[in-house]
Amino acid sequence: MVTSFIHPVFRIIVINFKGPVTLDDLNRNFDQFIADPDFSYNMNSLVLLNDSTPQLKAGEILDHSKYIMKKKAIRGDRFKIAFVSADINSYRFMNLFGISSKDYTSNSRLFEDVESACQWLIGKRINRATLLKDYTASPE
């Protein structure tokens, strides 16, 4: 399952992977956040992978990259994506996604903690609890 919200203060897309994740989950979530009235062109993303067990094959990750590329006019092509996970499988996912999306993202990096990821994305160290606090649709 994949859920997301636009953070009202930090103006980033917070995407939370939980449990098994499929290609349909990724595409459906992408469509939901770009349709959000608070979404902005080239908005940076924070992707929380620690609670997930992606069931994706390499071809499905490439298919998702192509899906995003088709909507580049809406999503943009100069945004940052910070992936958060300490798991090696998440690194493989992030690396393949980064390679397949190099034409439409300016930068993607993997971090072991939310604080470091937020420092890179928004210039402030924010912990996970603070980031998700008081957000009623929080993925936690």
Coordinates of C-alpha atoms in Angstrom, one line a residue:
M1 CA 0.0 0.0 0.0
V2 CA 1.2 3.5 -0.8
T3 CA -0.3 6.7 0.7
S4 CA 0.7 10.3 0.4
F5 CA -0.1 13.8 1.4
I6 CA 1.2 17.3 0.7
H7 CA 2.7 18.7 3.9
P8 CA 0.9 22.0 4.6
V9 CA 3.9 23.6 6.3
F10 CA 7.0 22.2 4.5
R11 CA 5.4 22.0 1.0
I12 CA 6.7 18.6 0.1
I13 CA 4.9 15.4 -0.9
V14 CA 5.2 12.8 1.9
I15 CA 4.8 9.3 0.4
N16 CA 4.6 6.3 2.8
F17 CA 5.1 2.7 1.6
K18 CA 3.5 0.2 4.0
G19 CA 3.6 -3.6 3.6
P20 CA 3.5 -5.1 0.1
V21 CA 3.6 -2.5 -2.7
T22 CA 2.5 -3.1 -6.3
L23 CA 2.8 -1.2 -9.6
D24 CA -0.9 -0.3 -9.3
D25 CA -0.3 1.1 -5.8
L26 CA 2.5 3.4 -7.2
N27 CA 0.5 4.6 -10.2
R28 CA -2.7 5.2 -8.2
N29 CA -0.9 7.1 -5.5
F30 CA 0.9 9.2 -8.2
D31 CA -2.4 10.2 -9.7
Q32 CA -3.8 11.1 -6.3
F33 CA -1.0 13.5 -5.3
I34 CA -0.8 15.3 -8.7
A35 CA -4.6 15.8 -8.5
D36 CA -4.3 17.3 -5.0
P37 CA -5.2 21.1 -5.1
D38 CA -2.1 21.8 -2.9
F39 CA 0.3 20.0 -5.4
S40 CA 2.8 22.3 -7.1
Y41 CA 4.8 21.7 -10.3
N42 CA 8.3 20.3 -9.4
M43 CA 7.4 19.8 -5.8
N44 CA 10.0 17.7 -3.9
S45 CA 9.1 14.3 -2.4
L46 CA 10.0 12.4 0.8
V47 CA 9.5 8.7 0.3
L48 CA 9.3 6.6 3.5
L49 CA 10.2 3.0 2.7
N50 CA 11.0 1.6 6.2
D51 CA 7.6 -0.1 6.7
S52 CA 7.4 -1.7 3.2
T53 CA 8.1 -4.9 1.5
P54 CA 8.0 -3.9 -2.2
Q55 CA 7.0 -6.8 -4.4
L56 CA 8.1 -5.0 -7.6
K57 CA 10.1 -6.5 -10.4
A58 CA 12.6 -4.3 -12.2
G59 CA 10.3 -4.1 -15.2
E60 CA 7.5 -2.7 -13.0
I61 CA 9.7 0.0 -11.7
L62 CA 10.6 0.9 -15.2
D63 CA 6.9 0.9 -16.2
H64 CA 6.2 3.3 -13.3
S65 CA 9.0 5.6 -14.4
K66 CA 7.4 5.7 -17.9
Y67 CA 4.0 6.3 -16.4
I68 CA 5.4 9.4 -14.6
M69 CA 7.2 10.5 -17.7
K70 CA 3.9 10.6 -19.6
K71 CA 2.7 13.2 -17.0
K72 CA 5.9 15.3 -17.0
A73 CA 3.9 18.4 -18.0
I74 CA 2.0 18.1 -14.7
R75 CA 4.7 16.7 -12.4
G76 CA 7.7 18.6 -13.7
D77 CA 11.3 17.5 -14.4
R78 CA 13.4 19.4 -11.8
F79 CA 12.4 18.0 -8.4
K80 CA 14.2 16.1 -5.7
I81 CA 13.2 12.8 -4.2
A82 CA 14.6 11.7 -0.8
F83 CA 14.1 8.0 -0.1
V84 CA 14.3 6.9 3.6
S85 CA 15.2 3.4 4.5
A86 CA 18.0 1.4 6.1
D87 CA 17.1 -1.8 4.1
I88 CA 19.3 -2.9 1.2
N89 CA 16.2 -3.9 -0.9
S90 CA 15.0 -0.3 -0.7
Y91 CA 18.4 0.8 -2.0
R92 CA 18.0 -1.4 -5.0
F93 CA 14.5 0.0 -5.6
M94 CA 15.7 3.6 -5.3
N95 CA 18.8 3.0 -7.5
L96 CA 16.7 1.4 -10.3
F97 CA 14.1 4.2 -10.0
G98 CA 16.9 6.8 -10.1
I99 CA 18.4 5.3 -13.2
S100 CA 15.1 4.9 -15.0
S101 CA 14.0 8.4 -14.1
K102 CA 17.2 10.4 -14.8
D103 CA 15.5 12.3 -17.6
Y104 CA 12.8 13.8 -15.4
T105 CA 14.2 14.2 -11.8
S106 CA 17.0 16.5 -11.0
N107 CA 18.2 14.4 -8.1
S108 CA 17.3 11.4 -5.9
R109 CA 19.1 10.2 -2.8
L110 CA 18.7 7.5 -0.2
F111 CA 18.9 8.4 3.6
E112 CA 18.7 6.2 6.6
D113 CA 16.7 8.7 8.6
V114 CA 14.0 11.3 8.1
E115 CA 16.0 14.1 9.7
S116 CA 18.8 13.8 7.2
A117 CA 16.4 13.5 4.3
C118 CA 14.5 16.7 5.4
Q119 CA 17.8 18.6 5.8
W120 CA 18.6 17.8 2.2
L121 CA 15.1 18.6 0.9
I122 CA 14.0 21.6 2.9
G123 CA 17.1 22.7 4.8
K124 CA 15.8 21.7 8.2
R125 CA 16.2 18.6 10.3
I126 CA 12.6 17.4 11.0
N127 CA 12.0 14.1 12.8
R128 CA 9.3 11.7 11.6
A129 CA 6.9 12.3 14.5
T130 CA 7.0 16.1 14.0
L131 CA 6.7 15.7 10.2
L132 CA 3.5 13.7 10.6
K133 CA 2.1 15.4 13.7
D134 CA -1.4 16.9 13.5
Y135 CA -2.0 15.7 10.0
T136 CA -5.3 13.8 10.2
A137 CA -4.6 11.8 7.0
S138 CA -1.2 10.7 8.3
P139 CA 0.0 7.3 7.0
E140 CA 0.9 6.2 10.5

